[in-house]
PDB file of C-alpha atoms in Angstrom:
ATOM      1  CA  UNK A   1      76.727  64.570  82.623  1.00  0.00           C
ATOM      2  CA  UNK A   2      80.527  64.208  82.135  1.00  0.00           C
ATOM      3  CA  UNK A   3      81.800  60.228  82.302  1.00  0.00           C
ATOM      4  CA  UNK A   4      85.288  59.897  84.167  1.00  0.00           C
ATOM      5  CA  UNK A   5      86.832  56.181  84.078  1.00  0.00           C
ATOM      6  CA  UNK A   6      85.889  56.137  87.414  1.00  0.00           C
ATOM      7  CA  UNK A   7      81.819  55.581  86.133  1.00  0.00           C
ATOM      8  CA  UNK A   8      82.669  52.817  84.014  1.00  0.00           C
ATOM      9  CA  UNK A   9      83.241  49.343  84.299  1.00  0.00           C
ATOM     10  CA  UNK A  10      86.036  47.934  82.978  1.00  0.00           C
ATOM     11  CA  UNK A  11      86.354  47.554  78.588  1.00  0.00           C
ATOM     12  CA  UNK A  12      82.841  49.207  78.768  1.00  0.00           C
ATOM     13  CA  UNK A  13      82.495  52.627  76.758  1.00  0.00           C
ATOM     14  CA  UNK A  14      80.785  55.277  78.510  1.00  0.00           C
ATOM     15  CA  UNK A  15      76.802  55.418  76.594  1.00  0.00           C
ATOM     16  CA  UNK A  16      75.924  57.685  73.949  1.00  0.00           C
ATOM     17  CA  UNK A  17      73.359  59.343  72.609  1.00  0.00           C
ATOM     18  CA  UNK A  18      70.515  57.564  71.154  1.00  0.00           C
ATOM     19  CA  UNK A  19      70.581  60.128  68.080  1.00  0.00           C
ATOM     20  CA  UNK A  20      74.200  60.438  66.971  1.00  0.00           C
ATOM     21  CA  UNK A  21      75.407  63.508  64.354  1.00  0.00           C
ATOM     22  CA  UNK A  22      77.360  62.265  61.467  1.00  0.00           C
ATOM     23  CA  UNK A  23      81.477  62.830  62.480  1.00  0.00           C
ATOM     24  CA  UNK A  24      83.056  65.412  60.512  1.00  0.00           C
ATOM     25  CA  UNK A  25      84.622  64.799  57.201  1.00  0.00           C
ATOM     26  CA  UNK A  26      88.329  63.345  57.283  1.00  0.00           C
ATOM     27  CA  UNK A  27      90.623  63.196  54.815  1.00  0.00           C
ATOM     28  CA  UNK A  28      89.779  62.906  50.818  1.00  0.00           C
ATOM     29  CA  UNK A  29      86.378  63.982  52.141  1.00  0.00           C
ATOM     30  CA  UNK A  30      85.000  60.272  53.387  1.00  0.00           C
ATOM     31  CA  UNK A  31      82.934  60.527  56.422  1.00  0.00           C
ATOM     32  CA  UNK A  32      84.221  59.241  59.277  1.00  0.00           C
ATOM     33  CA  UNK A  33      82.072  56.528  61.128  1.00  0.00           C
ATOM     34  CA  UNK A  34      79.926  57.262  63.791  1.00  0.00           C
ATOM     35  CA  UNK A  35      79.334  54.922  67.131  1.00  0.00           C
ATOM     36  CA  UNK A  36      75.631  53.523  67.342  1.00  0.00           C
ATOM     37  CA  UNK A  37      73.896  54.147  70.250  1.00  0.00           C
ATOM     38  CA  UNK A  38      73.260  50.791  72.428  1.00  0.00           C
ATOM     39  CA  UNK A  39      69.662  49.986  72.675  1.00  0.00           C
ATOM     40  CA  UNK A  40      68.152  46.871  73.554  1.00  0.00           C
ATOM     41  CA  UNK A  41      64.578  46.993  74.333  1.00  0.00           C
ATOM     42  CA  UNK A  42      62.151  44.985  76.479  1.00  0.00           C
ATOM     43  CA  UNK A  43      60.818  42.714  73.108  1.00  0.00           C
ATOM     44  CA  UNK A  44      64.607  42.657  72.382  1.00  0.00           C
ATOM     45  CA  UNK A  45      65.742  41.891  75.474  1.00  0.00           C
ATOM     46  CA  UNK A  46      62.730  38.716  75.547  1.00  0.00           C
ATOM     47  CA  UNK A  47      63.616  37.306  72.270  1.00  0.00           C
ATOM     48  CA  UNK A  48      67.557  37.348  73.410  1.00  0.00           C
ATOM     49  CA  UNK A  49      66.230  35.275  76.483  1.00  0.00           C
ATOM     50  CA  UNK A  50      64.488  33.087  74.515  1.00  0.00           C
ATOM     51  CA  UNK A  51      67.221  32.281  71.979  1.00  0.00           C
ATOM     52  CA  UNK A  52      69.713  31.605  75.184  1.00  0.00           C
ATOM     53  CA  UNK A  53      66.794  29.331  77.204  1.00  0.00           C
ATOM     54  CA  UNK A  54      65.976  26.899  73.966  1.00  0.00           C
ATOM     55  CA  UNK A  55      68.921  25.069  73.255  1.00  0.00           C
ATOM     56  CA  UNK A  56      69.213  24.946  77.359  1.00  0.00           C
ATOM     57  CA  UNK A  57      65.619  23.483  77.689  1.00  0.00           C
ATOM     58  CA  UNK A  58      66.879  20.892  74.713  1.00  0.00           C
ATOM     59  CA  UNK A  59      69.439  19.279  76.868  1.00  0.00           C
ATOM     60  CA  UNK A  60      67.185  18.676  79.979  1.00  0.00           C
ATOM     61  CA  UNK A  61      64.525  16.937  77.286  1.00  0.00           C
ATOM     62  CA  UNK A  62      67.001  14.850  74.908  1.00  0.00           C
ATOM     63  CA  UNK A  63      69.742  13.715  77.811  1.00  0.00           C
ATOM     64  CA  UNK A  64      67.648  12.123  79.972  1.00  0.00           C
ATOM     65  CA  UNK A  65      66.624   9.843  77.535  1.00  0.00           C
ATOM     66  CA  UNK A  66      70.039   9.497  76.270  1.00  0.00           C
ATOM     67  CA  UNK A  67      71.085   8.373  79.182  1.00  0.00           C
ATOM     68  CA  UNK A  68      68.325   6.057  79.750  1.00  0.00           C
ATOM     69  CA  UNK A  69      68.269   4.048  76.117  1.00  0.00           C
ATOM     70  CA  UNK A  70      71.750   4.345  75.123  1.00  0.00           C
ATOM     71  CA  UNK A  71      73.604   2.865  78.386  1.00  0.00           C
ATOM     72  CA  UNK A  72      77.251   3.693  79.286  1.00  0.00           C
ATOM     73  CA  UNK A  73      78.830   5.190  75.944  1.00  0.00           C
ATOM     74  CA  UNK A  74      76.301   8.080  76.239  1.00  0.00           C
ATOM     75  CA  UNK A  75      78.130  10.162  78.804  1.00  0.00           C
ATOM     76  CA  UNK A  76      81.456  10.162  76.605  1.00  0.00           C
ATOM     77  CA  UNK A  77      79.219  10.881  73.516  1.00  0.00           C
ATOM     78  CA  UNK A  78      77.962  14.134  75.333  1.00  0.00           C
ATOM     79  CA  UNK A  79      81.773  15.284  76.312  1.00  0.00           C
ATOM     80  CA  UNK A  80      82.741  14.862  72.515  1.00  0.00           C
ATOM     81  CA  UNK A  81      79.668  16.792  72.125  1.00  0.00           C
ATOM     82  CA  UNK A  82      80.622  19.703  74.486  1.00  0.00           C
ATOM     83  CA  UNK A  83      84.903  19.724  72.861  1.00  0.00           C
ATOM     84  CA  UNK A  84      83.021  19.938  69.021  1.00  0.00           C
ATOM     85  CA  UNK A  85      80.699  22.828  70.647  1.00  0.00           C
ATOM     86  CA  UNK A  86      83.601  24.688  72.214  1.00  0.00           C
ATOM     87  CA  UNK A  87      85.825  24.303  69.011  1.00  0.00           C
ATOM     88  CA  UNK A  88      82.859  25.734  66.800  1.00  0.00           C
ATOM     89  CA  UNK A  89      82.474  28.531  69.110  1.00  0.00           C
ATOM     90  CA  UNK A  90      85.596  29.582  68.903  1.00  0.00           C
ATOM     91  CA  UNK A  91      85.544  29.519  65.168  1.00  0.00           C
ATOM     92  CA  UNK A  92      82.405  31.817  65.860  1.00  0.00           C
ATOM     93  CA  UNK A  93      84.178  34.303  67.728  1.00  0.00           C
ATOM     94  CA  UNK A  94      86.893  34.307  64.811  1.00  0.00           C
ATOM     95  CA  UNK A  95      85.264  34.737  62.228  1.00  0.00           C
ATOM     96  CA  UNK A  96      82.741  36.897  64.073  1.00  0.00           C
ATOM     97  CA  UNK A  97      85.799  39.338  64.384  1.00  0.00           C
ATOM     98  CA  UNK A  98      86.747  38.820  60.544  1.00  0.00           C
ATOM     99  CA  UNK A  99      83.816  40.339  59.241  1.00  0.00           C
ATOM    100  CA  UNK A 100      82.489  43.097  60.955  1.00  0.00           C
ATOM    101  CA  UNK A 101      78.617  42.454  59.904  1.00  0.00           C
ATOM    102  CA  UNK A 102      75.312  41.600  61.788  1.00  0.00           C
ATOM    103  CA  UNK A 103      74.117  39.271  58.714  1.00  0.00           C
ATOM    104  CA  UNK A 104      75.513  35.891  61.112  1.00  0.00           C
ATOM    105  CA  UNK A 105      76.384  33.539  59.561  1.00  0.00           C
ATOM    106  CA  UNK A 106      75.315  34.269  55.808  1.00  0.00           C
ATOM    107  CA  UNK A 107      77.582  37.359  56.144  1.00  0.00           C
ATOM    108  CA  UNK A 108      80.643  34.980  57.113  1.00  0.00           C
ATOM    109  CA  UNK A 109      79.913  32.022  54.619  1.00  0.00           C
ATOM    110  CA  UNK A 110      79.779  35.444  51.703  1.00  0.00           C
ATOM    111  CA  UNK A 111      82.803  36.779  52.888  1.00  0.00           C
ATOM    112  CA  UNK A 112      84.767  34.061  52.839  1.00  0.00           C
ATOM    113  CA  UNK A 113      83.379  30.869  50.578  1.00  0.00           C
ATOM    114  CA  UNK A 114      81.324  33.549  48.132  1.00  0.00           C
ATOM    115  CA  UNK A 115      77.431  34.510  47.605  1.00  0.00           C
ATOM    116  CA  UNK A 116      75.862  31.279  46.404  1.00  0.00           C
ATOM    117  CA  UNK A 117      77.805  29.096  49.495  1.00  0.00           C
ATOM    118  CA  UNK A 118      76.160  32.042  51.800  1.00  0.00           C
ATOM    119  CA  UNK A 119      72.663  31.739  50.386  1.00  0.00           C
ATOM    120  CA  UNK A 120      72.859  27.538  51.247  1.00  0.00           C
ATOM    121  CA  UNK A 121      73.774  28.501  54.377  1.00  0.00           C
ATOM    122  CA  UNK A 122      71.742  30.828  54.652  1.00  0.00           C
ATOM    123  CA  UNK A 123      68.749  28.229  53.425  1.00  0.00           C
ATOM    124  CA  UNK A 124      69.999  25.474  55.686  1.00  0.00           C
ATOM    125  CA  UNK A 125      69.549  27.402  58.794  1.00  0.00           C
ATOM    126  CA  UNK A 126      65.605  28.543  57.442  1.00  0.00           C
ATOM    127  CA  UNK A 127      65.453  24.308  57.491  1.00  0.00           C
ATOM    128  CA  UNK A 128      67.260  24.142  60.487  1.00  0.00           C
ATOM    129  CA  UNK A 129      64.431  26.771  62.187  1.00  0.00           C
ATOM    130  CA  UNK A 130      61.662  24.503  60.529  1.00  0.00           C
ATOM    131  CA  UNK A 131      62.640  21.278  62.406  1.00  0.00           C
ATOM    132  CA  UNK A 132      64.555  22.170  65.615  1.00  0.00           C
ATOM    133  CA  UNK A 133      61.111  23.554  67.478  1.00  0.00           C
ATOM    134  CA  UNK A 134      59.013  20.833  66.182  1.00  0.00           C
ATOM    135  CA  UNK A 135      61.836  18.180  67.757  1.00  0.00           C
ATOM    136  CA  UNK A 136      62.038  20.302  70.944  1.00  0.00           C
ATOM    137  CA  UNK A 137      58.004  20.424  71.545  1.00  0.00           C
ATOM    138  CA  UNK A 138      57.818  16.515  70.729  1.00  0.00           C
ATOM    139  CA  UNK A 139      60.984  15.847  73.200  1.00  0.00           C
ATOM    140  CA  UNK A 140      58.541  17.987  75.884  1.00  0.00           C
ATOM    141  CA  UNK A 141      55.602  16.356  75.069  1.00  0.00           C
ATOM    142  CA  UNK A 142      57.151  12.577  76.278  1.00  0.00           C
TER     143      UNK A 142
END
C-alpha cells in the first residue's frame, strides 16, 4: 500500500515495517541509521496508562486534605506547585531533545553532569519508586 500525504495526519510519518533492513552504506562506509518500527503493545499500552493515572489519582487523595487542614494559603501553595511543574517540564522536553536516548533521566544527568551524578539520580528515583506507592495507598486508605 502506497502512503500519499493525503493518509496522514499532520507531523505524523507514514508506518513502517515492523522488521526494517539495515540502510545502505554512506560515505567512509558508516551505516546509515535505520527508522524503528512503532510498536506499542496491549501490556505496553496498560503500563503507559498506569504511569499517566498515578500521579492523577495522587492529587484527588492529598488535596482534599490539603485543603481541609491547611486553610486558605493552600490554594496558592498548589498554583506555585503547578508554575514549578510546568517549568520542570519544560526543562524535560529540553533536555529530552539534547540527548537523543531512552535511558530518562540517568541518560540526561550522564550526558551532561557525568556518570557518578547519573547513577545518584539514577538511585534517587529507585527511592523515589520505594516510597511514592506506599504514600499513595496510605493517602487511599483514609
Amino acid at each position: 500500500m502506497t502512503h500519499t500525504p493525503a493518509d496522514t495526519p499532520h507531523g505524523a510519518s507514514p508506518p513502517t515495517p515492523a522488521s526494517s533492513t539495515p540502510a545502505p552504506a554512506a560515505a567512509g562506509g558508516i551505516p546509515a541509521p535505520t527508522a524503528l518500527a512503532r510498536v506499542l503493545g496491549p501490556v505496553g499500552a496498560v503500563l503507559l496508562t498506569l504511569s499517566c493515572i498515578t500521579p492523577a489519582s495522587s492529587l484527588f487523595i492529598l488535596v482534599p486534605e490539603l485543603f481541609a487542614g491547611q486553610g486558605t494559603g493552600a490554594p496558592l501553595t498548589i498554583v506555585v506547585g503547578i508554575v514549578i511543574s510546568v517549568a520542570v517540564g519544560a526543562c524535560y522536553a529540553e533536555l529530552g531533545t539534547l540527548t537523543p536516548s531512552s535511558g530518562g533521566e540517568y541518560a540526561m544527568v550522564d550526558a551532561l553532569l557525568g556518570r557518578f551524578l547519573g547513577w545518584v539520580t539514577f538511585a534517587m528515583t529507585i527511592a523515589m519508586l520505594v516510597v511514592i506507592p506506599p504514600v499513595i495507598a496510605l493517602g487511599t486508605a483514609d
